[in-house]
Amino acid sequence: MNLEDIEREIRSCKRCDLWKFKTNYVSGEGNPNARIVFVGEAPGREEDIQGRPFVGRAGRYLTEVLSRFGLDRRDVYITNVLKCRPPNNRDPTPEEIKACKPYLMKQLEIIKPDVIVCLGRFSSSTILSEFGIDFKGISRDRGKVFEVEKWGKRIHLIPTYHPAAVLRNRSLSDYFERDVKTALDILKRRRKTLLDFI
Ligand code: URA
């Protein structure tokens, strides 16, 4: 199974009612061999229209932060916990998360990234709990690096604020950008370790 197979499954999904309200399914995009994956909450208005993740205001900010650190968004993989937009951007319900989560977990299993950056509380609580970690809230856990063994390798999970929250409260931007840098520093360190073996 590859990412296209999952996308095909998503495009006929009726596991919850959100498909009735959406314009497009938003499965995810980027490099299928990415070593880092960014996981948001759910598509917003612009994402629903375009069928692509993080292309609205919050997405432009995320893209800009990545490029400030020398990364093109096509280098990474970007997706969400929910693949359909909740009406009026309301919070995802626990039932919707439960129904949609298997798609995210399959995407992660195929990519097998070294680092997963969880954008916001819904993404952080969903992913951390999936890896057996108790999420204590975004302000307490953001910026922490959780190391887990999965898919036969070591994975780093980093919860941080959602880019939309940063746009609403600019005082969070230093934390957010520091957390993205932490994630990229881990990648650089891991690359060095790998090269040392060669
Ligand atoms: N917010 C999200 O959580 N995901 C998107 O794709 C866009 C905005």
PDB file of N, CA, C and O and ligand atoms in Angstrom, residues 26 39-44 47 52-56 58-59 78-80 119 162 164, ligand 1:
ATOM      1  N   VAL A  26      -9.190  16.359   1.809  1.00  0.00           N
ATOM      2  CA  VAL A  26      -7.815  16.880   1.858  1.00  0.00           C
ATOM      3  C   VAL A  26      -6.957  15.803   2.508  1.00  0.00           C
ATOM      4  O   VAL A  26      -6.915  15.686   3.733  1.00  0.00           O
ATOM      5  N   VAL A  39       1.575  17.543  11.157  1.00  0.00           N
ATOM      6  CA  VAL A  39       0.176  17.110  11.225  1.00  0.00           C
ATOM      7  C   VAL A  39      -0.675  18.190  11.891  1.00  0.00           C
ATOM      8  O   VAL A  39      -0.463  18.526  13.064  1.00  0.00           O
ATOM      9  N   GLY A  40      -1.622  18.732  11.116  1.00  0.00           N
ATOM     10  CA  GLY A  40      -2.543  19.733  11.655  1.00  0.00           C
ATOM     11  C   GLY A  40      -3.830  19.090  12.134  1.00  0.00           C
ATOM     12  O   GLY A  40      -3.905  17.865  12.324  1.00  0.00           O
ATOM     13  N   GLU A  41      -4.840  19.935  12.296  1.00  0.00           N
ATOM     14  CA  GLU A  41      -6.101  19.479  12.895  1.00  0.00           C
ATOM     15  C   GLU A  41      -7.089  18.994  11.816  1.00  0.00           C
ATOM     16  O   GLU A  41      -7.483  17.830  11.789  1.00  0.00           O
ATOM     17  N   ALA A  42      -7.453  19.899  10.932  1.00  0.00           N
ATOM     18  CA  ALA A  42      -8.467  19.592   9.911  1.00  0.00           C
ATOM     19  C   ALA A  42      -8.392  20.684   8.857  1.00  0.00           C
ATOM     20  O   ALA A  42      -7.945  21.795   9.147  1.00  0.00           O
ATOM     21  N   PRO A  43      -8.841  20.381   7.636  1.00  0.00           N
ATOM     22  CA  PRO A  43      -8.820  21.428   6.605  1.00  0.00           C
ATOM     23  C   PRO A  43      -9.699  22.604   7.022  1.00  0.00           C
ATOM     24  O   PRO A  43     -10.724  22.413   7.680  1.00  0.00           O
ATOM     25  N   GLY A  44      -9.282  23.790   6.634  1.00  0.00           N
ATOM     26  CA  GLY A  44     -10.112  24.986   6.820  1.00  0.00           C
ATOM     27  C   GLY A  44     -10.796  25.323   5.500  1.00  0.00           C
ATOM     28  O   GLY A  44     -10.846  24.491   4.576  1.00  0.00           O
ATOM     29  N   GLU A  47      -8.461  25.243   2.349  1.00  0.00           N
ATOM     30  CA  GLU A  47      -8.002  23.868   2.101  1.00  0.00           C
ATOM     31  C   GLU A  47      -9.138  23.039   1.495  1.00  0.00           C
ATOM     32  O   GLU A  47      -8.938  22.241   0.584  1.00  0.00           O
ATOM     33  N   ARG A  52      -6.135  20.857  -0.698  1.00  0.00           N
ATOM     34  CA  ARG A  52      -4.717  20.761  -0.279  1.00  0.00           C
ATOM     35  C   ARG A  52      -4.587  21.261   1.162  1.00  0.00           C
ATOM     36  O   ARG A  52      -5.281  22.204   1.545  1.00  0.00           O
ATOM     37  N   PRO A  53      -3.663  20.633   1.946  1.00  0.00           N
ATOM     38  CA  PRO A  53      -3.533  21.037   3.336  1.00  0.00           C
ATOM     39  C   PRO A  53      -2.743  22.342   3.495  1.00  0.00           C
ATOM     40  O   PRO A  53      -1.833  22.631   2.708  1.00  0.00           O
ATOM     41  N   PHE A  54      -3.083  23.100   4.485  1.00  0.00           N
ATOM     42  CA  PHE A  54      -2.318  24.294   4.876  1.00  0.00           C
ATOM     43  C   PHE A  54      -1.971  25.220   3.701  1.00  0.00           C
ATOM     44  O   PHE A  54      -0.813  25.504   3.427  1.00  0.00           O
ATOM     45  N   VAL A  55      -3.019  25.671   3.018  1.00  0.00           N
ATOM     46  CA  VAL A  55      -2.811  26.634   1.927  1.00  0.00           C
ATOM     47  C   VAL A  55      -3.493  27.979   2.215  1.00  0.00           C
ATOM     48  O   VAL A  55      -3.420  28.891   1.405  1.00  0.00           O
ATOM     49  N   GLY A  56      -4.151  28.074   3.381  1.00  0.00           N
ATOM     50  CA  GLY A  56      -4.757  29.353   3.765  1.00  0.00           C
ATOM     51  C   GLY A  56      -3.752  30.206   4.533  1.00  0.00           C
ATOM     52  O   GLY A  56      -2.549  30.034   4.381  1.00  0.00           O
ATOM     53  N   ALA A  58      -2.921  30.322   7.755  1.00  0.00           N
ATOM     54  CA  ALA A  58      -2.059  29.558   8.673  1.00  0.00           C
ATOM     55  C   ALA A  58      -1.011  28.778   7.876  1.00  0.00           C
ATOM     56  O   ALA A  58       0.148  28.661   8.274  1.00  0.00           O
ATOM     57  N   GLY A  59      -1.425  28.273   6.728  1.00  0.00           N
ATOM     58  CA  GLY A  59      -0.513  27.505   5.882  1.00  0.00           C
ATOM     59  C   GLY A  59       0.585  28.376   5.304  1.00  0.00           C
ATOM     60  O   GLY A  59       1.736  27.936   5.205  1.00  0.00           O
ATOM     61  N   ILE A  78       2.851  17.088   4.669  1.00  0.00           N
ATOM     62  CA  ILE A  78       1.908  17.865   5.481  1.00  0.00           C
ATOM     63  C   ILE A  78       0.530  17.217   5.381  1.00  0.00           C
ATOM     64  O   ILE A  78       0.042  16.943   4.279  1.00  0.00           O
ATOM     65  N   THR A  79      -0.076  16.966   6.536  1.00  0.00           N
ATOM     66  CA  THR A  79      -1.408  16.389   6.528  1.00  0.00           C
ATOM     67  C   THR A  79      -2.160  16.839   7.774  1.00  0.00           C
ATOM     68  O   THR A  79      -1.683  17.694   8.535  1.00  0.00           O
ATOM     69  N   ASN A  80      -3.335  16.284   7.973  1.00  0.00           N
ATOM     70  CA  ASN A  80      -4.175  16.644   9.113  1.00  0.00           C
ATOM     71  C   ASN A  80      -4.739  15.396   9.760  1.00  0.00           C
ATOM     72  O   ASN A  80      -4.786  14.328   9.127  1.00  0.00           O
ATOM     73  N   LEU A 119       0.765  19.823  15.229  1.00  0.00           N
ATOM     74  CA  LEU A 119       0.387  21.239  15.232  1.00  0.00           C
ATOM     75  C   LEU A 119      -0.930  21.425  15.985  1.00  0.00           C
ATOM     76  O   LEU A 119      -2.002  21.107  15.468  1.00  0.00           O
ATOM     77  N   HIS A 162      -0.592  25.442  17.159  1.00  0.00           N
ATOM     78  CA  HIS A 162      -1.102  25.457  15.792  1.00  0.00           C
ATOM     79  C   HIS A 162      -0.749  26.802  15.153  1.00  0.00           C
ATOM     80  O   HIS A 162      -0.870  27.850  15.800  1.00  0.00           O
ATOM     81  N   ALA A 164      -2.365  28.650  13.252  1.00  0.00           N
ATOM     82  CA  ALA A 164      -3.493  29.600  13.331  1.00  0.00           C
ATOM     83  C   ALA A 164      -3.533  30.255  14.713  1.00  0.00           C
ATOM     84  O   ALA A 164      -3.870  31.446  14.832  1.00  0.00           O
TER      85      ALA A 164
HETATM   86  N1  URA B   1      -5.577  24.238   9.823  1.00  0.00           N
HETATM   87  C1  URA B   1      -5.293  22.924   9.914  1.00  0.00           C
HETATM   88  O1  URA B   1      -5.262  22.336  10.992  1.00  0.00           O
HETATM   89  N2  URA B   1      -5.021  22.276   8.786  1.00  0.00           N
HETATM   90  C2  URA B   1      -5.026  22.853   7.590  1.00  0.00           C
HETATM   91  O2  URA B   1      -4.772  22.171   6.606  1.00  0.00           O
HETATM   92  C3  URA B   1      -5.333  24.218   7.537  1.00  0.00           C
HETATM   93  C4  URA B   1      -5.601  24.896   8.660  1.00  0.00           C
END
